[in-house]
mmCIF file of C-alpha atoms in Angstrom:
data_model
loop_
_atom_site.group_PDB
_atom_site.id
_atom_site.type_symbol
_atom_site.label_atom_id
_atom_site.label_comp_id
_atom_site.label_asym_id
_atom_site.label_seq_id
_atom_site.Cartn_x
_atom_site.Cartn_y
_atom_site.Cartn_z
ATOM 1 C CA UNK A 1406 89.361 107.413 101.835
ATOM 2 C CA UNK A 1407 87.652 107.671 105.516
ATOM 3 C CA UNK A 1408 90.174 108.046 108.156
ATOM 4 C CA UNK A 1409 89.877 105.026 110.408
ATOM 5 C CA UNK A 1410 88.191 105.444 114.115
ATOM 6 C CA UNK A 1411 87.746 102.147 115.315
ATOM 7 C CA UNK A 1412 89.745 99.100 115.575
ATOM 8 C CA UNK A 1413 88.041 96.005 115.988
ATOM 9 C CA UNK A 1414 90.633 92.977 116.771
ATOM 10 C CA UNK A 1415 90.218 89.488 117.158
ATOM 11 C CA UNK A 1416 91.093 87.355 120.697
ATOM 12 C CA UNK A 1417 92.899 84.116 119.937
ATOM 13 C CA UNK A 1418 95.348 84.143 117.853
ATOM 14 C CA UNK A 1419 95.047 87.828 117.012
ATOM 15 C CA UNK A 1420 95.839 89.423 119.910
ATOM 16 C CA UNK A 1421 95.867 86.328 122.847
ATOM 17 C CA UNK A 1422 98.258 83.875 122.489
ATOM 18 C CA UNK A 1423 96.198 80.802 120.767
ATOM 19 C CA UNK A 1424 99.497 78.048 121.234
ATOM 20 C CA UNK A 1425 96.922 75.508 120.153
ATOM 21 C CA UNK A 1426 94.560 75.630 123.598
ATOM 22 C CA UNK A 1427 91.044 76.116 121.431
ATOM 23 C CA UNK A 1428 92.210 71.961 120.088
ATOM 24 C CA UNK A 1429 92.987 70.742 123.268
ATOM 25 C CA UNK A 1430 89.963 72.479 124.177
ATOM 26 C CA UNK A 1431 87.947 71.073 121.804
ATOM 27 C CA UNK A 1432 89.303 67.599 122.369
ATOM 28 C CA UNK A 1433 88.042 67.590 125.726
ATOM 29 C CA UNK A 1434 85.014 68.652 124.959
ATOM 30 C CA UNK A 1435 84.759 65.976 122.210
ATOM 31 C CA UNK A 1436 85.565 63.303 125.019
ATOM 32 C CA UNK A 1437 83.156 64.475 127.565
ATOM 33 C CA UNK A 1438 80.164 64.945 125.137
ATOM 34 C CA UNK A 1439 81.085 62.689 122.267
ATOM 35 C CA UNK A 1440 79.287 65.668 120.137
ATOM 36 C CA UNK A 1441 82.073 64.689 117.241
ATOM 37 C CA UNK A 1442 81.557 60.868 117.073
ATOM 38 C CA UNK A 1443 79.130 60.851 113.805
ATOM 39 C CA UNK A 1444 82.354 61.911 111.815
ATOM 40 C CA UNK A 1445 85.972 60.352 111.983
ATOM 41 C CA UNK A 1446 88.258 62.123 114.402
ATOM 42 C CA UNK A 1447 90.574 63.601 111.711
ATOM 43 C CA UNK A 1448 87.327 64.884 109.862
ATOM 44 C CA UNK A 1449 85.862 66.488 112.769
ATOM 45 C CA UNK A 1450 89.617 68.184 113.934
ATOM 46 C CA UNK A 1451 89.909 69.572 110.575
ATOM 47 C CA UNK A 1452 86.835 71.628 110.437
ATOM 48 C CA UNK A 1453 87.476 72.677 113.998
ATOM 49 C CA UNK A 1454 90.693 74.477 111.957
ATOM 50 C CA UNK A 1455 88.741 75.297 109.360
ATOM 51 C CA UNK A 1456 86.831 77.600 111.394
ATOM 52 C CA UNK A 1457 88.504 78.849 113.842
ATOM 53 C CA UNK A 1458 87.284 82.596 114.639
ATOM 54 C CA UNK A 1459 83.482 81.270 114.182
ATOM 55 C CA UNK A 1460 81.147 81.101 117.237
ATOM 56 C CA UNK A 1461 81.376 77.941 118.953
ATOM 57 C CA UNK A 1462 78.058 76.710 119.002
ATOM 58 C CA UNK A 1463 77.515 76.854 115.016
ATOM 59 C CA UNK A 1464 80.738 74.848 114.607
ATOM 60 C CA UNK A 1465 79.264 72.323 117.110
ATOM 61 C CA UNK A 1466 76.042 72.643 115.646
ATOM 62 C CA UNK A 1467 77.569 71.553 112.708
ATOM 63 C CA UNK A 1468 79.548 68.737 113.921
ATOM 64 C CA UNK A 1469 76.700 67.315 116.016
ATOM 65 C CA UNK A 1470 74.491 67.019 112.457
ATOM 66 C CA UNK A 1471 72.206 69.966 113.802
ATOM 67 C CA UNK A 1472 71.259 68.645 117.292
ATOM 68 C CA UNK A 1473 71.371 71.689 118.859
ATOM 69 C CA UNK A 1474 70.934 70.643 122.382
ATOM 70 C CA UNK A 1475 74.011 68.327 122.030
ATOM 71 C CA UNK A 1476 75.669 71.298 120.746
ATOM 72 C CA UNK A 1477 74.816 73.523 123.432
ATOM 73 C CA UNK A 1478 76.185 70.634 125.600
ATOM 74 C CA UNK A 1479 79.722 70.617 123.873
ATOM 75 C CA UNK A 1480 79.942 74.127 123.065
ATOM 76 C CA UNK A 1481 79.192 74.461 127.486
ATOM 77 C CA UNK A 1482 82.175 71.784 127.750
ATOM 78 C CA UNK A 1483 84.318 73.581 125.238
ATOM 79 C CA UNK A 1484 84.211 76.860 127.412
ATOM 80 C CA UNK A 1485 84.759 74.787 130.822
ATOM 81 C CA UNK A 1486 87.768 73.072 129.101
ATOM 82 C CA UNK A 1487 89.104 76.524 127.896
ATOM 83 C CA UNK A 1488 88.811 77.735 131.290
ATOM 84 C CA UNK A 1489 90.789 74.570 132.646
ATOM 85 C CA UNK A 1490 93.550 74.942 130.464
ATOM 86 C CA UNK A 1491 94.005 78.916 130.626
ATOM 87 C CA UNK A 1492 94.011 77.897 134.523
ATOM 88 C CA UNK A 1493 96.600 75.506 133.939
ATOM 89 C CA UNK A 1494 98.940 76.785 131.769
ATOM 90 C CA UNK A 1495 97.765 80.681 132.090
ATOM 91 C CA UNK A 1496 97.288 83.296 129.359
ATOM 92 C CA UNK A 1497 99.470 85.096 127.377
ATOM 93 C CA UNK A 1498 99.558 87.862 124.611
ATOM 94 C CA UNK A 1499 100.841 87.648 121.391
ATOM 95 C CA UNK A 1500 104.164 89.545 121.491
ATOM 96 C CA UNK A 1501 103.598 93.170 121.523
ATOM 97 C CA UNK A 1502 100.138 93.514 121.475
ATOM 98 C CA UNK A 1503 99.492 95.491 124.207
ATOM 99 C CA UNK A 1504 101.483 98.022 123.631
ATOM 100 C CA UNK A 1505 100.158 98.127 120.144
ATOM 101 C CA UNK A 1506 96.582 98.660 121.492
ATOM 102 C CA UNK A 1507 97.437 101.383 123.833
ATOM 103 C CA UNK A 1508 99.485 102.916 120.845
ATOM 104 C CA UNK A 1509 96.209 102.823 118.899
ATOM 105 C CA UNK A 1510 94.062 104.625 121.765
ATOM 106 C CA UNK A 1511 96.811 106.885 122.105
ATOM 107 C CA UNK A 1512 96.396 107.813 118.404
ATOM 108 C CA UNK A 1513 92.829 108.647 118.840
ATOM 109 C CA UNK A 1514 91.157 105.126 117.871
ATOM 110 C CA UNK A 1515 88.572 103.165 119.656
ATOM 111 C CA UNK A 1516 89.735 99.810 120.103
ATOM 112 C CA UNK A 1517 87.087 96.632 120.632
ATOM 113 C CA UNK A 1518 87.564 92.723 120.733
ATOM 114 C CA UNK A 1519 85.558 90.176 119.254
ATOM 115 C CA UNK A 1520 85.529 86.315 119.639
ATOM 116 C CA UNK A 1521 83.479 83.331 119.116
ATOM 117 C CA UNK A 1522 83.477 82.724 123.010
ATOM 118 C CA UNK A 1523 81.331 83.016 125.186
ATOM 119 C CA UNK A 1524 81.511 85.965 127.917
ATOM 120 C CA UNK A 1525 82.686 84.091 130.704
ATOM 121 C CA UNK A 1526 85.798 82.757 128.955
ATOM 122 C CA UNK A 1527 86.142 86.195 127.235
ATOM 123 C CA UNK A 1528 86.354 87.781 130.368
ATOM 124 C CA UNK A 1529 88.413 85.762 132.059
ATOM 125 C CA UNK A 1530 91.103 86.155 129.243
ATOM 126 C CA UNK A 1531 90.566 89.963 129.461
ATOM 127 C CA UNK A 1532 90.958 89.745 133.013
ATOM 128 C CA UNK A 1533 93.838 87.333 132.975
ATOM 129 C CA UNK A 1534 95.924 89.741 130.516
ATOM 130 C CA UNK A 1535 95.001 92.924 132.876
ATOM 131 C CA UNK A 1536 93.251 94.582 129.942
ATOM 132 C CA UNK A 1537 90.154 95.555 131.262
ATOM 133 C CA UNK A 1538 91.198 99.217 130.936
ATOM 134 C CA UNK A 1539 92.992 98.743 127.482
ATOM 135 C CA UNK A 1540 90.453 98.802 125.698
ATOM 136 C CA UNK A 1541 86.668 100.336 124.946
ATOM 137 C CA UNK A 1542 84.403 97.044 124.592
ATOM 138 C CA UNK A 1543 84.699 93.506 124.162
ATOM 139 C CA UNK A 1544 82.040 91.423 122.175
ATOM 140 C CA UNK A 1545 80.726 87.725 122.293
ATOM 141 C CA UNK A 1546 77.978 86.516 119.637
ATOM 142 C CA UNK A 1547 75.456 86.503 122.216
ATOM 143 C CA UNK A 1548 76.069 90.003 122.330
ATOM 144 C CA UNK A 1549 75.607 90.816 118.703
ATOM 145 C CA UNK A 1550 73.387 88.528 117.649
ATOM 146 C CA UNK A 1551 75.258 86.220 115.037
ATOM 147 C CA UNK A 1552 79.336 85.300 115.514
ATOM 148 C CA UNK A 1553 81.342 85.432 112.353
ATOM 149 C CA UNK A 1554 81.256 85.182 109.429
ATOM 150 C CA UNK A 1555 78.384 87.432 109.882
ATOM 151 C CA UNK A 1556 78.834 91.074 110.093
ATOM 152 C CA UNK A 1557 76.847 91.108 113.358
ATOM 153 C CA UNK A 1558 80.200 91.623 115.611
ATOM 154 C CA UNK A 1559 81.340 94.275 114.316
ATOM 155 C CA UNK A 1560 78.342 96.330 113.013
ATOM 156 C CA UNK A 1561 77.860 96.222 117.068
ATOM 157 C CA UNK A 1562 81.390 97.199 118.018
ATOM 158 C CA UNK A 1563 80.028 100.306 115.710
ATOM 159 C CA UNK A 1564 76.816 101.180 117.256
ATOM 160 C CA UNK A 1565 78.286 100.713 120.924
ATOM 161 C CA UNK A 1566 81.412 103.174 119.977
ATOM 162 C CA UNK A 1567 78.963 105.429 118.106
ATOM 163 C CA UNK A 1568 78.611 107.915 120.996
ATOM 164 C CA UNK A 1569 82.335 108.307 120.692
ATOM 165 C CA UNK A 1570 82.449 109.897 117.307
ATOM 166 C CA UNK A 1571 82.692 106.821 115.515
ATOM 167 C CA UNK A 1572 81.252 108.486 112.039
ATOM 168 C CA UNK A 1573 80.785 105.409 109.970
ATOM 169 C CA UNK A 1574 81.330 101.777 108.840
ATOM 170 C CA UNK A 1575 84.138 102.694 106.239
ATOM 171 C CA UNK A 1576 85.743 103.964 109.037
ATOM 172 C CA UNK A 1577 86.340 100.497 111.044
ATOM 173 C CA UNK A 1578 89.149 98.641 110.770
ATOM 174 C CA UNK A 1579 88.329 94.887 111.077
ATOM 175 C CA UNK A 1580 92.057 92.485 111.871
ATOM 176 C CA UNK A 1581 91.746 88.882 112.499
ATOM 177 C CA UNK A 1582 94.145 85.910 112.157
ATOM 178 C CA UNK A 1583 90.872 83.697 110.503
ATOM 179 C CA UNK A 1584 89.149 84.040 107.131
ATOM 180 C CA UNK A 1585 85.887 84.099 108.750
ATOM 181 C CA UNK A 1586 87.554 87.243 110.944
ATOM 182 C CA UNK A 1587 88.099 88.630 107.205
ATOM 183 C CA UNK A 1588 84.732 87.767 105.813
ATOM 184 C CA UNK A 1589 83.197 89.448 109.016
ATOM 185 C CA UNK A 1590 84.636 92.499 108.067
ATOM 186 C CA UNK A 1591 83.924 92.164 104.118
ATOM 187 C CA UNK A 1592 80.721 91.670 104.676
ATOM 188 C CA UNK A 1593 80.208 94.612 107.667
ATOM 189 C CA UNK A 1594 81.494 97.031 105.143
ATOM 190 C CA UNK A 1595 84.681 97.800 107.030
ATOM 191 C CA UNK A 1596 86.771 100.367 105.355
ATOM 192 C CA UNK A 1597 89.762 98.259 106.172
ATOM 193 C CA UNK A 1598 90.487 94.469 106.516
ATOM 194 C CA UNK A 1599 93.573 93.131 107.621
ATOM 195 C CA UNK A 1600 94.173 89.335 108.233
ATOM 196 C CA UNK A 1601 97.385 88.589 110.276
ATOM 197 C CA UNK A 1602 99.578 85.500 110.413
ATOM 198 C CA UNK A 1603 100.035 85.158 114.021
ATOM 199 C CA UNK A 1604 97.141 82.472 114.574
ATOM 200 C CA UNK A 1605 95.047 79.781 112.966
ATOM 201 C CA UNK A 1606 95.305 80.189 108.955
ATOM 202 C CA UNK A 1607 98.054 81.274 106.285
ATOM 203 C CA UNK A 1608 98.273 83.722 103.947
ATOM 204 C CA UNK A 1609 97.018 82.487 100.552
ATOM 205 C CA UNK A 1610 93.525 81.666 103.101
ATOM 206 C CA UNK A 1611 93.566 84.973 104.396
ATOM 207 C CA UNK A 1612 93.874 86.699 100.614
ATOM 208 C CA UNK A 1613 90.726 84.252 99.165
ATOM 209 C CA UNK A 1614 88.492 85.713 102.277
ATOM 210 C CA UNK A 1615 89.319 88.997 100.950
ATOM 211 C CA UNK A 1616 91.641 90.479 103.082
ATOM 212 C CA UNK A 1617 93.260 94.155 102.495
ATOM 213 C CA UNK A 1618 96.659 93.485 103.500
ATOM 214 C CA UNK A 1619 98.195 90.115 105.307
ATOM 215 C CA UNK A 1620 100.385 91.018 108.553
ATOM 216 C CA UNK A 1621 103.269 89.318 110.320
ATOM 217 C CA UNK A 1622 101.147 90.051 113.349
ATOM 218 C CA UNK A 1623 98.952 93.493 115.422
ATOM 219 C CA UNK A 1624 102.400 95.316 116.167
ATOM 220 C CA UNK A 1625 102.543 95.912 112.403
ATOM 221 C CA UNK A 1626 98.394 97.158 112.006
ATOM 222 C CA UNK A 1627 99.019 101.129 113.273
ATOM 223 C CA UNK A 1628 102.162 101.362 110.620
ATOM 224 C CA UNK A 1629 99.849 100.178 107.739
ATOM 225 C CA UNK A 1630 97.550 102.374 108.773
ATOM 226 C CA UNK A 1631 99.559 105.007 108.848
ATOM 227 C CA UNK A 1632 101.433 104.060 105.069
ATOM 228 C CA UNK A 1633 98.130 103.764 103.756
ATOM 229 C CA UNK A 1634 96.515 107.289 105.111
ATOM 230 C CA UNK A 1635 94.115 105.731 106.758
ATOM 231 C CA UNK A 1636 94.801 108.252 109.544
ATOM 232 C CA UNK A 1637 93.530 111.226 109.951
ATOM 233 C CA UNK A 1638 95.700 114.462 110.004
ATOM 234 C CA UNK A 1639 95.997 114.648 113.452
ATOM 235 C CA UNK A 1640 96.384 111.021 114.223
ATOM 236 C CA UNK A 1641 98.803 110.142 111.443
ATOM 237 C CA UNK A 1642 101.028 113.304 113.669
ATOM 238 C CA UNK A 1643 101.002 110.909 116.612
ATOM 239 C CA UNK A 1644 101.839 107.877 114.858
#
């Protein structure tokens, strides 16, 4: 087996505290742009669920029947209510991450972040946690070219870490609380795919995508690792 080298981890719900703000984000969005009135509320809320992890304009791409410049509107509101409601009610971790990132670059691993948001609200959660210097990159879709399910995230996290003696794609770790964070790393190639239980979907949904191993949440990640030999000699020492 390839030792691992890179970490890629999911934002909401993976490693930011979700507590339901990308729905009351949507539902403002919704109300401002009325991108979800072709479909009964319910309808529409329930493929919001259904893929969470996915970049925001192809879910409101979808919901607005392909219009894409009333999806670029909503997906524009979406981010502005995001940013109203982390102002509001601030940002938060999920318990323990932090310190289970820095335990990962203090094993050796490059650590990235993906989301289906755009950079501004990405940043600002970054910023609002105080982990600009926890980490080695963090990745939108516009960045990569397609948002998950597509492999485009984290084939990028790759290349951008390459310099850094990232060897190869079986040696990425992909972890995500969605099964399109799972099918994103399927379908990249990852050598390792966890799914955690922390955010938006359960475990039997995390198993169909394909996932390696389902975690309570990222504090548990280095330990697998680590149980599995998925570290090297001299990182498994540190761990």
């Amino acid at each position: 087996m390839t030792a691992i080298e890179l970490v890629v981890l999911d934002m909401a719900g993976t490693t930011v505290l979700d507590d339901g703000v990308v729905e009351q984000a949507f539902q403002r969005a919704a109300e401002r742009t009325g991108v979800a009135e072709r479909m009964p509320w319910a309808e529409a809320l329930q493929y919001v669920r259904d893929t969470m992890g996915m970049s925001k304009i192809d879910v409101f791409t979808h919901l607005s029947g392909g219009d894409v410049a009333a999806a670029t509107a909503a997906t524009a509101a979406f981010e502005g209510a995001y940013s109203e409601i982390v102002a509001e009610q601030g940002v938060a971790e999920i318990p323990g991450a932090a310190e289970a990132i820095a335990q990962m670059r203090d094993a050796g691993l490059k650590v990235a972040l993906t989301t289906g948001f755009a950079p501004v609200t990405r940043d600002a959660l970054i910023d609002g946690l105080g982990w600009r210097g926890l980490i080695d990159i963090a990745l939108s879709p516009v960045d990569a070219g397609r948002g998950r399910p597509a492999p485009d995230l984290v084939l990028t996290a790759l290349l951008r870490t390459q310099a850094s003696a990232v060897t190869a794609v079986t040696a990425v770790a992909v972890i995500g609380d969605t099964s399109s964070d799972v099918q994103s790393g399927r379908r990249a190639g990852a050598g390792f795919v966890a799914g955690v239980l922390s955010g938006a979907h359960d475990r039997a949904t995390l198993e169909r995508a394909g996932a390696d191993a389902v975690l309570d949440d990222v504090t548990a990640l280095l330990p697998t690792l680590h149980e599995r030999a998925l570290l090297g000699t001299a990182l498994a020492r540190t761990s």
